[in-house]
Each structure stands twice: as C-alpha cells, then as structure tokens.
Short mmCIF file of N, CA and C in Angstrom, two decimals:
data_model
loop_
_atom_site.label_atom_id
_atom_site.label_comp_id
_atom_site.label_asym_id
_atom_site.label_seq_id
_atom_site.Cartn_x
_atom_site.Cartn_y
_atom_site.Cartn_z
N MET A 1 67.98 122.86 -64.59
CA MET A 1 69.02 122.52 -63.64
C MET A 1 69.99 123.52 -63.88
N ILE A 2 70.51 124.26 -62.91
CA ILE A 2 71.78 124.90 -62.80
C ILE A 2 72.83 124.28 -62.09
N ARG A 3 73.98 124.29 -62.82
CA ARG A 3 75.08 123.61 -62.25
C ARG A 3 76.38 124.50 -62.40
N ALA A 4 77.44 124.05 -61.78
CA ALA A 4 78.65 124.67 -62.10
C ALA A 4 79.30 124.03 -63.33
N ALA A 5 79.99 125.09 -64.03
CA ALA A 5 80.56 124.60 -65.30
C ALA A 5 81.83 123.69 -65.07
N THR A 6 82.04 122.87 -65.89
CA THR A 6 83.22 122.06 -65.85
C THR A 6 84.08 122.17 -67.10
N GLU A 7 85.31 121.57 -66.99
CA GLU A 7 86.09 121.69 -68.11
C GLU A 7 85.57 121.08 -69.43
N ASN A 8 84.61 120.16 -69.11
CA ASN A 8 83.75 119.46 -70.10
C ASN A 8 82.91 120.41 -71.13
N ASP A 9 82.43 121.50 -70.41
CA ASP A 9 81.70 122.47 -70.83
C ASP A 9 82.20 123.75 -71.78
N ILE A 10 83.58 123.61 -71.83
CA ILE A 10 84.39 124.77 -72.45
C ILE A 10 83.74 124.81 -73.93
N ALA A 11 83.85 123.81 -74.82
CA ALA A 11 83.32 124.02 -76.20
C ALA A 11 81.89 124.56 -76.12
N GLU A 12 81.14 123.98 -75.39
CA GLU A 12 79.57 124.68 -75.41
C GLU A 12 79.72 125.98 -74.84
N ILE A 13 80.49 126.48 -73.95
CA ILE A 13 80.48 127.69 -73.66
C ILE A 13 81.10 128.80 -74.66
N ARG A 14 82.27 128.37 -75.43
CA ARG A 14 82.59 128.94 -76.50
C ARG A 14 81.51 129.27 -77.43
N LEU A 15 80.78 128.04 -77.86
CA LEU A 15 79.77 128.24 -78.94
C LEU A 15 78.66 129.34 -78.50
N MET A 16 78.18 129.19 -77.26
CA MET A 16 77.30 130.16 -76.69
C MET A 16 77.80 131.55 -76.69
N ILE A 17 78.98 131.84 -76.44
CA ILE A 17 79.66 133.10 -76.44
C ILE A 17 79.54 133.57 -77.97
N SER A 18 79.74 132.92 -78.79
CA SER A 18 79.61 132.96 -80.36
C SER A 18 78.05 133.42 -80.67
N GLU A 19 77.19 132.80 -80.07
CA GLU A 19 75.68 133.14 -80.26
C GLU A 19 75.48 134.26 -79.67
N LEU A 20 76.04 134.52 -78.53
CA LEU A 20 75.58 135.73 -77.91
C LEU A 20 76.23 137.05 -78.50
N ALA A 21 77.52 136.79 -79.13
CA ALA A 21 78.05 137.93 -79.84
C ALA A 21 77.39 138.30 -81.21
N ALA A 22 76.64 137.12 -81.69
CA ALA A 22 75.99 137.43 -82.97
C ALA A 22 74.57 138.15 -82.48
N TYR A 23 74.08 137.80 -81.55
CA TYR A 23 72.71 138.37 -81.03
C TYR A 23 73.11 139.85 -80.67
N GLU A 24 74.22 140.06 -80.17
CA GLU A 24 74.72 141.60 -79.79
C GLU A 24 75.22 142.31 -81.04
N ARG A 25 75.30 141.71 -82.18
CA ARG A 25 75.94 142.09 -83.30
C ARG A 25 77.39 142.78 -83.21
N ALA A 26 78.18 141.86 -82.63
CA ALA A 26 79.63 142.13 -82.43
C ALA A 26 80.24 140.75 -82.51
N VAL A 27 80.01 140.04 -83.45
CA VAL A 27 80.78 138.62 -83.94
C VAL A 27 82.33 138.86 -83.68
N GLU A 28 82.83 140.09 -84.56
CA GLU A 28 84.21 139.95 -84.77
C GLU A 28 84.85 140.35 -83.46
N GLN A 29 84.36 140.81 -82.38
CA GLN A 29 84.69 141.00 -80.97
C GLN A 29 85.05 139.82 -80.11
N ALA A 30 84.16 138.71 -80.38
CA ALA A 30 84.31 137.59 -79.64
C ALA A 30 85.24 136.55 -80.31
N ARG A 31 86.54 136.85 -79.61
CA ARG A 31 87.81 136.39 -80.15
C ARG A 31 88.28 135.13 -79.03
N ALA A 32 87.87 135.04 -77.99
CA ALA A 32 88.35 134.13 -76.97
C ALA A 32 88.27 132.73 -77.47
N THR A 33 89.61 132.03 -77.47
CA THR A 33 89.59 130.53 -77.63
C THR A 33 89.17 129.62 -76.55
N GLU A 34 89.01 128.55 -77.03
CA GLU A 34 88.67 127.30 -76.03
C GLU A 34 89.75 127.30 -75.05
N GLU A 35 91.17 127.44 -75.43
CA GLU A 35 92.26 127.41 -74.54
C GLU A 35 92.25 128.44 -73.44
N GLN A 36 91.77 129.65 -74.01
CA GLN A 36 91.87 130.90 -73.14
C GLN A 36 90.89 130.62 -72.16
N LEU A 37 89.59 130.14 -72.59
CA LEU A 37 88.53 130.22 -71.57
C LEU A 37 88.81 128.85 -70.63
N ARG A 38 89.44 127.97 -71.15
CA ARG A 38 90.02 126.76 -70.17
C ARG A 38 90.84 127.21 -68.90
N GLU A 39 91.83 128.19 -69.48
CA GLU A 39 92.79 128.79 -68.50
C GLU A 39 92.05 129.80 -67.60
N ALA A 40 91.05 130.42 -67.93
CA ALA A 40 90.25 131.57 -67.38
C ALA A 40 89.63 131.08 -66.14
N LEU A 41 88.82 129.77 -66.64
CA LEU A 41 87.90 129.32 -65.65
C LEU A 41 88.47 128.10 -64.75
N PHE A 42 89.44 127.45 -65.31
CA PHE A 42 89.85 126.07 -64.71
C PHE A 42 91.52 126.22 -64.23
N GLY A 43 92.13 127.39 -64.52
CA GLY A 43 93.57 127.23 -64.49
C GLY A 43 93.97 127.33 -62.75
N ALA A 44 95.18 127.49 -62.71
CA ALA A 44 95.78 127.55 -61.42
C ALA A 44 95.11 128.81 -60.77
N HIS A 45 94.86 130.00 -61.37
CA HIS A 45 94.34 131.20 -60.85
C HIS A 45 93.05 131.61 -61.69
N PRO A 46 92.00 131.04 -61.45
CA PRO A 46 91.01 131.37 -62.10
C PRO A 46 90.50 132.95 -62.17
N ALA A 47 90.23 133.29 -63.27
CA ALA A 47 89.79 134.93 -63.53
C ALA A 47 88.44 135.06 -63.53
N ALA A 48 87.63 133.82 -63.63
CA ALA A 48 86.01 133.87 -63.48
C ALA A 48 85.61 132.45 -63.31
N TYR A 49 84.34 132.54 -63.37
CA TYR A 49 83.47 131.24 -62.90
C TYR A 49 82.20 131.29 -63.83
N ALA A 50 81.72 130.16 -64.14
CA ALA A 50 80.58 130.06 -64.85
C ALA A 50 79.50 128.98 -64.37
N LEU A 51 78.52 129.22 -64.70
CA LEU A 51 77.25 128.34 -64.32
C LEU A 51 76.61 128.01 -65.59
N ILE A 52 76.00 126.67 -65.79
CA ILE A 52 75.52 126.15 -66.81
C ILE A 52 73.89 125.90 -66.58
N ALA A 53 73.14 126.12 -67.53
CA ALA A 53 71.71 125.87 -67.33
C ALA A 53 71.36 124.75 -68.28
N GLU A 54 70.66 123.67 -67.68
CA GLU A 54 70.49 122.49 -68.66
C GLU A 54 68.93 122.36 -68.73
N ASP A 55 68.50 121.87 -69.73
CA ASP A 55 66.89 121.57 -69.74
C ASP A 55 66.68 120.58 -69.23
N ASP A 56 65.65 120.50 -68.14
CA ASP A 56 65.17 119.53 -67.21
C ASP A 56 64.67 118.20 -68.06
N THR A 57 64.24 118.25 -69.24
CA THR A 57 63.77 117.22 -70.12
C THR A 57 64.76 116.64 -70.84
N THR A 58 65.49 117.36 -71.61
CA THR A 58 66.51 116.75 -72.37
C THR A 58 68.01 116.62 -71.90
N GLY A 59 68.20 117.46 -70.96
CA GLY A 59 69.72 117.48 -70.32
C GLY A 59 70.60 118.46 -71.14
N GLY A 60 70.05 119.00 -72.21
CA GLY A 60 70.83 119.81 -73.10
C GLY A 60 71.29 121.05 -72.51
N VAL A 61 72.34 121.81 -72.83
CA VAL A 61 72.79 122.96 -72.32
C VAL A 61 71.97 123.91 -72.96
N VAL A 62 71.31 124.89 -72.34
CA VAL A 62 70.47 125.86 -72.96
C VAL A 62 70.76 127.28 -72.38
N GLY A 63 72.09 127.38 -71.63
CA GLY A 63 72.39 128.63 -71.38
C GLY A 63 73.66 128.74 -70.32
N PHE A 64 74.04 129.84 -70.21
CA PHE A 64 75.20 130.08 -69.18
C PHE A 64 75.13 131.48 -68.53
N ALA A 65 75.94 131.48 -67.38
CA ALA A 65 76.31 132.66 -66.87
C ALA A 65 77.90 132.75 -66.46
N LEU A 66 78.48 133.82 -66.82
CA LEU A 66 79.88 133.86 -66.55
C LEU A 66 80.16 135.01 -65.72
N TRP A 67 80.85 134.92 -64.42
CA TRP A 67 80.98 136.07 -63.54
C TRP A 67 82.52 135.93 -62.90
N PHE A 68 82.57 137.33 -62.31
CA PHE A 68 83.76 137.30 -61.44
C PHE A 68 83.80 138.22 -60.38
N PRO A 69 84.59 138.15 -59.37
CA PRO A 69 84.43 138.88 -58.23
C PRO A 69 85.10 140.31 -58.48
N ARG A 70 84.52 141.21 -57.79
CA ARG A 70 85.02 142.63 -57.85
C ARG A 70 85.10 143.08 -56.33
N PHE A 71 85.57 144.19 -56.38
CA PHE A 71 85.87 144.84 -55.01
C PHE A 71 85.27 146.21 -54.93
N SER A 72 84.47 146.73 -53.83
CA SER A 72 84.21 148.12 -53.69
C SER A 72 84.97 148.86 -52.54
N THR A 73 85.57 149.82 -52.84
CA THR A 73 86.50 150.74 -52.01
C THR A 73 85.33 151.35 -50.91
N TRP A 74 84.09 151.52 -51.44
CA TRP A 74 83.03 152.31 -50.67
C TRP A 74 82.51 151.24 -49.75
N THR A 75 82.08 150.04 -50.05
CA THR A 75 81.73 149.35 -48.91
C THR A 75 82.83 148.42 -48.21
N GLY A 76 83.90 148.34 -48.85
CA GLY A 76 84.93 147.33 -48.38
C GLY A 76 84.67 145.92 -48.48
N THR A 77 83.80 145.60 -49.31
CA THR A 77 83.52 144.06 -49.56
C THR A 77 83.59 143.87 -50.91
N ARG A 78 83.72 142.41 -51.13
CA ARG A 78 83.64 142.07 -52.61
C ARG A 78 82.07 142.03 -53.01
N GLY A 79 82.08 142.02 -54.56
CA GLY A 79 80.63 141.91 -55.18
C GLY A 79 81.05 141.06 -56.19
N MET A 80 79.97 140.78 -57.26
CA MET A 80 79.97 140.06 -58.35
C MET A 80 79.59 140.84 -59.50
N HIS A 81 80.46 140.67 -60.55
CA HIS A 81 80.32 141.33 -62.03
C HIS A 81 79.77 140.02 -62.75
N LEU A 82 78.58 140.32 -63.45
CA LEU A 82 78.25 139.21 -64.19
C LEU A 82 78.57 139.72 -65.62
N GLU A 83 79.35 138.86 -66.42
CA GLU A 83 80.01 139.37 -67.59
C GLU A 83 79.03 138.93 -68.76
N ASP A 84 78.53 137.80 -68.61
CA ASP A 84 77.66 137.21 -69.60
C ASP A 84 76.32 136.41 -69.11
N LEU A 85 75.36 136.85 -69.65
CA LEU A 85 74.25 135.81 -69.20
C LEU A 85 73.53 135.39 -70.40
N TYR A 86 73.39 134.33 -70.88
CA TYR A 86 72.91 134.04 -72.27
C TYR A 86 71.95 132.65 -72.00
N VAL A 87 70.88 132.85 -72.78
CA VAL A 87 69.96 131.62 -72.87
C VAL A 87 69.75 131.55 -74.46
N ARG A 88 69.83 130.41 -74.90
CA ARG A 88 69.43 130.14 -76.34
C ARG A 88 68.02 130.36 -76.66
N PRO A 89 67.82 131.00 -77.92
CA PRO A 89 66.50 131.61 -78.15
C PRO A 89 65.45 130.42 -77.97
N HIS A 90 65.64 129.12 -78.34
CA HIS A 90 64.47 128.18 -78.18
C HIS A 90 64.13 127.91 -76.73
N ALA A 91 65.09 128.34 -75.80
CA ALA A 91 64.65 128.00 -74.48
C ALA A 91 64.40 129.30 -73.52
N ARG A 92 64.24 130.28 -74.39
CA ARG A 92 63.98 131.63 -73.61
C ARG A 92 62.45 131.59 -73.08
N GLY A 93 62.28 132.16 -72.05
CA GLY A 93 60.90 132.09 -71.45
C GLY A 93 60.71 131.04 -70.48
N GLY A 94 61.57 130.06 -70.57
CA GLY A 94 61.39 128.67 -69.81
C GLY A 94 61.98 128.98 -68.36
N GLY A 95 62.39 130.10 -67.81
CA GLY A 95 62.81 130.34 -66.50
C GLY A 95 64.35 130.01 -66.34
N HIS A 96 64.97 129.69 -67.60
CA HIS A 96 66.53 129.52 -67.20
C HIS A 96 67.21 130.70 -66.76
N GLY A 97 67.07 131.78 -67.38
CA GLY A 97 67.77 133.19 -67.10
C GLY A 97 67.59 133.56 -65.74
N ARG A 98 66.18 133.46 -65.18
CA ARG A 98 65.90 133.70 -63.88
C ARG A 98 66.75 132.83 -63.05
N ALA A 99 66.59 131.58 -63.28
CA ALA A 99 67.24 130.63 -62.30
C ALA A 99 68.84 130.76 -62.37
N LEU A 100 69.30 131.26 -63.26
CA LEU A 100 70.89 131.51 -63.51
C LEU A 100 71.12 132.57 -62.39
N LEU A 101 70.34 133.83 -62.51
CA LEU A 101 70.37 134.92 -61.72
C LEU A 101 70.26 134.64 -60.30
N ALA A 102 69.08 133.89 -59.95
CA ALA A 102 68.79 133.42 -58.66
C ALA A 102 70.09 132.54 -58.07
N ALA A 103 70.57 131.81 -58.87
CA ALA A 103 71.64 130.85 -58.34
C ALA A 103 72.87 131.82 -58.11
N LEU A 104 73.12 132.97 -59.01
CA LEU A 104 74.28 133.74 -58.57
C LEU A 104 73.76 134.72 -57.42
N ALA A 105 72.46 135.11 -57.14
CA ALA A 105 72.29 135.85 -56.03
C ALA A 105 72.49 135.22 -54.79
N ALA A 106 72.04 134.05 -54.68
CA ALA A 106 72.28 133.00 -53.73
C ALA A 106 73.83 132.87 -53.26
N LEU A 107 74.60 132.73 -54.38
CA LEU A 107 76.21 132.77 -54.30
C LEU A 107 76.46 134.02 -53.76
N CYS A 108 76.01 135.10 -54.06
CA CYS A 108 76.43 136.47 -53.58
C CYS A 108 76.05 136.36 -52.08
N LEU A 109 75.00 136.02 -51.45
CA LEU A 109 74.63 136.10 -50.22
C LEU A 109 75.61 135.16 -49.46
N ARG A 110 75.69 133.86 -49.80
CA ARG A 110 76.75 133.05 -49.16
C ARG A 110 78.17 133.42 -49.03
N SER A 111 78.76 134.29 -49.92
CA SER A 111 79.93 134.52 -50.19
C SER A 111 80.09 136.01 -49.44
N GLY A 112 78.98 136.67 -48.72
CA GLY A 112 79.21 138.18 -48.39
C GLY A 112 79.39 139.18 -49.37
N TYR A 113 79.06 139.02 -50.64
CA TYR A 113 79.06 139.95 -51.53
C TYR A 113 77.76 140.87 -51.49
N GLU A 114 78.05 142.07 -51.24
CA GLU A 114 76.91 143.13 -51.23
C GLU A 114 76.43 143.50 -52.28
N ARG A 115 77.12 143.58 -53.73
CA ARG A 115 76.69 144.05 -54.88
C ARG A 115 76.75 142.92 -55.92
N PHE A 116 75.71 143.08 -56.86
CA PHE A 116 75.60 142.08 -58.03
C PHE A 116 75.36 142.93 -59.11
N GLU A 117 76.38 142.99 -60.01
CA GLU A 117 76.27 144.01 -60.95
C GLU A 117 76.51 143.49 -62.47
N TRP A 118 75.94 144.07 -63.56
CA TRP A 118 76.23 143.88 -64.89
C TRP A 118 75.83 144.89 -65.74
N TRP A 119 76.10 144.72 -66.98
CA TRP A 119 75.78 145.69 -68.01
C TRP A 119 74.70 145.17 -68.93
N VAL A 120 73.89 146.10 -69.62
CA VAL A 120 73.26 145.65 -70.52
C VAL A 120 73.04 146.79 -71.55
N LEU A 121 73.13 146.14 -72.93
CA LEU A 121 72.87 147.12 -74.10
C LEU A 121 71.51 147.99 -74.12
N ASP A 122 71.74 149.17 -74.36
CA ASP A 122 70.62 150.17 -74.28
C ASP A 122 69.39 149.69 -75.27
N TRP A 123 69.77 149.04 -76.24
CA TRP A 123 68.79 148.62 -77.22
C TRP A 123 68.09 147.26 -76.83
N ASN A 124 68.61 146.78 -75.89
CA ASN A 124 67.96 145.18 -75.56
C ASN A 124 66.99 145.29 -74.75
N GLN A 125 65.72 145.80 -75.14
CA GLN A 125 64.65 146.31 -74.33
C GLN A 125 63.97 144.91 -73.67
N SER A 126 64.10 143.63 -74.43
CA SER A 126 63.49 142.52 -73.73
C SER A 126 64.34 142.24 -72.36
N ALA A 127 65.81 142.33 -72.47
CA ALA A 127 66.60 142.14 -71.33
C ALA A 127 66.23 143.07 -70.16
N ILE A 128 66.17 144.58 -70.67
CA ILE A 128 65.99 145.54 -69.82
C ILE A 128 64.67 145.40 -68.87
N ASP A 129 63.45 144.82 -69.87
CA ASP A 129 62.31 144.66 -69.06
C ASP A 129 62.51 143.51 -68.12
N PHE A 130 63.21 142.46 -68.51
CA PHE A 130 63.38 141.18 -67.57
C PHE A 130 64.15 141.55 -66.33
N TYR A 131 65.19 142.45 -66.54
CA TYR A 131 65.93 142.94 -65.37
C TYR A 131 65.25 143.65 -64.37
N LYS A 132 64.35 144.56 -64.91
CA LYS A 132 63.47 145.17 -64.05
C LYS A 132 62.28 144.41 -63.19
N SER A 133 62.00 143.48 -63.95
CA SER A 133 61.15 142.49 -63.21
C SER A 133 61.60 141.82 -62.16
N ILE A 134 62.87 141.64 -61.92
CA ILE A 134 63.38 140.94 -60.83
C ILE A 134 63.96 142.10 -59.92
N GLY A 135 63.68 143.38 -60.31
CA GLY A 135 63.96 144.34 -59.21
C GLY A 135 65.47 145.08 -59.35
N ALA A 136 65.92 144.89 -60.41
CA ALA A 136 67.49 145.55 -60.62
C ALA A 136 67.18 146.94 -60.87
N ASP A 137 68.13 147.67 -60.24
CA ASP A 137 68.37 149.22 -60.51
C ASP A 137 69.15 149.49 -61.55
N PHE A 138 68.72 150.66 -62.45
CA PHE A 138 69.52 151.01 -63.42
C PHE A 138 70.24 152.33 -63.05
N LEU A 139 71.61 152.33 -63.09
CA LEU A 139 72.28 153.46 -62.72
C LEU A 139 72.72 154.30 -63.92
N ASP A 140 71.70 155.07 -64.39
CA ASP A 140 71.97 156.01 -65.58
C ASP A 140 72.71 156.96 -65.38
N GLU A 141 73.35 157.40 -63.99
CA GLU A 141 74.24 158.38 -64.06
C GLU A 141 75.64 158.03 -64.08
N TRP A 142 76.02 156.73 -64.27
CA TRP A 142 77.20 156.04 -64.53
C TRP A 142 77.40 155.78 -66.14
N ARG A 143 78.60 155.94 -66.87
CA ARG A 143 78.78 155.69 -68.10
C ARG A 143 80.10 154.68 -68.02
N VAL A 144 79.84 153.52 -68.92
CA VAL A 144 80.95 152.72 -68.84
C VAL A 144 82.17 153.13 -69.82
N CYS A 145 83.27 153.20 -69.40
CA CYS A 145 84.44 153.67 -69.96
C CYS A 145 85.47 152.34 -70.48
N ARG A 146 86.14 152.53 -71.42
CA ARG A 146 86.87 151.54 -72.14
C ARG A 146 88.11 152.23 -72.94
N LEU A 147 89.04 151.57 -72.72
CA LEU A 147 90.49 151.68 -73.46
C LEU A 147 90.87 150.34 -74.02
N THR A 148 91.01 150.50 -75.34
CA THR A 148 91.53 149.38 -76.01
C THR A 148 92.42 149.69 -77.18
N GLY A 149 93.10 148.64 -77.90
CA GLY A 149 93.88 149.19 -78.95
C GLY A 149 94.94 150.09 -79.02
N ASP A 150 94.98 150.98 -79.91
CA ASP A 150 96.02 152.08 -79.89
C ASP A 150 95.96 153.11 -78.75
N PRO A 151 94.60 153.51 -78.33
CA PRO A 151 94.70 154.51 -77.05
C PRO A 151 95.07 153.72 -75.86
N LEU A 152 94.92 152.46 -75.58
CA LEU A 152 95.33 151.84 -74.47
C LEU A 152 97.06 151.82 -74.64
N GLY A 153 97.66 151.29 -75.80
CA GLY A 153 98.90 151.35 -75.93
C GLY A 153 99.81 152.70 -75.72
N GLU A 154 98.97 153.90 -76.21
CA GLU A 154 99.46 155.20 -76.19
C GLU A 154 99.47 155.43 -74.77
N LEU A 155 98.51 155.30 -73.82
CA LEU A 155 98.45 155.80 -72.38
C LEU A 155 99.62 154.95 -71.71
N ALA A 156 99.69 153.61 -72.04
CA ALA A 156 100.51 152.62 -71.34
C ALA A 156 102.01 153.39 -71.65
N ALA A 157 102.28 153.79 -72.60
CA ALA A 157 103.49 154.29 -73.25
C ALA A 157 104.12 155.55 -72.34
N ARG A 158 103.05 156.06 -71.59
CA ARG A 158 103.43 157.12 -70.97
C ARG A 158 103.56 157.07 -69.29
N ALA A 159 103.43 155.47 -68.85
CA ALA A 159 103.26 155.30 -67.56
C ALA A 159 104.89 155.52 -67.12
N PRO A 160 104.71 156.11 -65.76
CA PRO A 160 105.89 156.12 -64.96
C PRO A 160 106.28 154.68 -64.58
N ALA A 161 107.65 154.81 -64.14
CA ALA A 161 108.06 153.55 -63.52
C ALA A 161 107.42 153.17 -62.13
N VAL A 162 107.08 151.87 -61.92
CA VAL A 162 106.44 151.66 -60.64
C VAL A 162 107.29 150.75 -59.90
N ALA A 163 107.58 151.21 -58.61
CA ALA A 163 108.48 150.71 -57.50
C ALA A 163 107.77 149.14 -57.38
N PRO A 164 108.49 148.26 -57.25
CA PRO A 164 107.99 146.78 -56.74
C PRO A 164 107.41 146.84 -55.39
#
C-alpha cells in the first residue's frame, strides 16, 4: 500500500534516511533531525512531501519517497523532483519502488506537472537498470553542480545588495 506520510511517520522516515545514507556510503552527510523533517514536511510552509510504502501483509513500513515541486522556465510549468526513493533491502523486488514511482507519476499528471526528475549515483547499476525498465531518460549531457561549506560562504560574501 502507498499512502501519504503523516507526522507519525517522522521517526521511521529519519531511520530510512539513515539506511539510505549507509547504502550510498554517505552516513556522515545525513544530518537532518526529526524536528527538521517535521517542519519541512508538516510545517506551515512545507518544503517537501513524502509517500510511504507499507507491506500489504504485515503493514510494516518498507519504503518511502520524498519529493518537492520545481519550476521550468522553458515549459513555464511546475515539475517534480524526487529527492529520495528508498525501499528496505528485505522488501526489494516486491514492487514497492515501482508503486511509489507510479503514485508520484499519477500525482504529476493530476497536478499538471510536465517533468518528473531525480538523480541516481553512477555506481548504482541496479537502480539505473530499474529506472531504464520504467522508461526513464538519462540526461548524460547535464552535470550536477553543488556549492556547500566554505565555497558557499565565500561566494555569498561577494553578493551585492539586493533591493527589496
């Protein structure tokens, strides 16, 4: 079963984020707290949204998808960015990942979103194969850019004053 996340899912989402970070070899980077997730997902101005996958037999949480809207200046429409898709190892192959993606695709269409995009690590061949099996295009000509830490601060220090 796929359902919208509730505040009662925060601890489980945080745990799955830790599990995903371990799988992606980046445990030290997964620093979000339960309080931050609660505010981001259920605060006055949500920054993101989440779906939960539950095992039909046990009712246990076996995965989640966390996404947020984005905007394309080229199409003039919103789209969806999938930040995290995770299915616990014992539940992989059971259709939960496909069901989460299908639910998000349906949400895109209902919302008038023209694009549904996400990133995948280049070494995660099983995920790449899975995404290819559902018809995903891989945009090899685009590179992800990121500023964090000192370089972010150094660039920000050079910012001109911005009029209100």
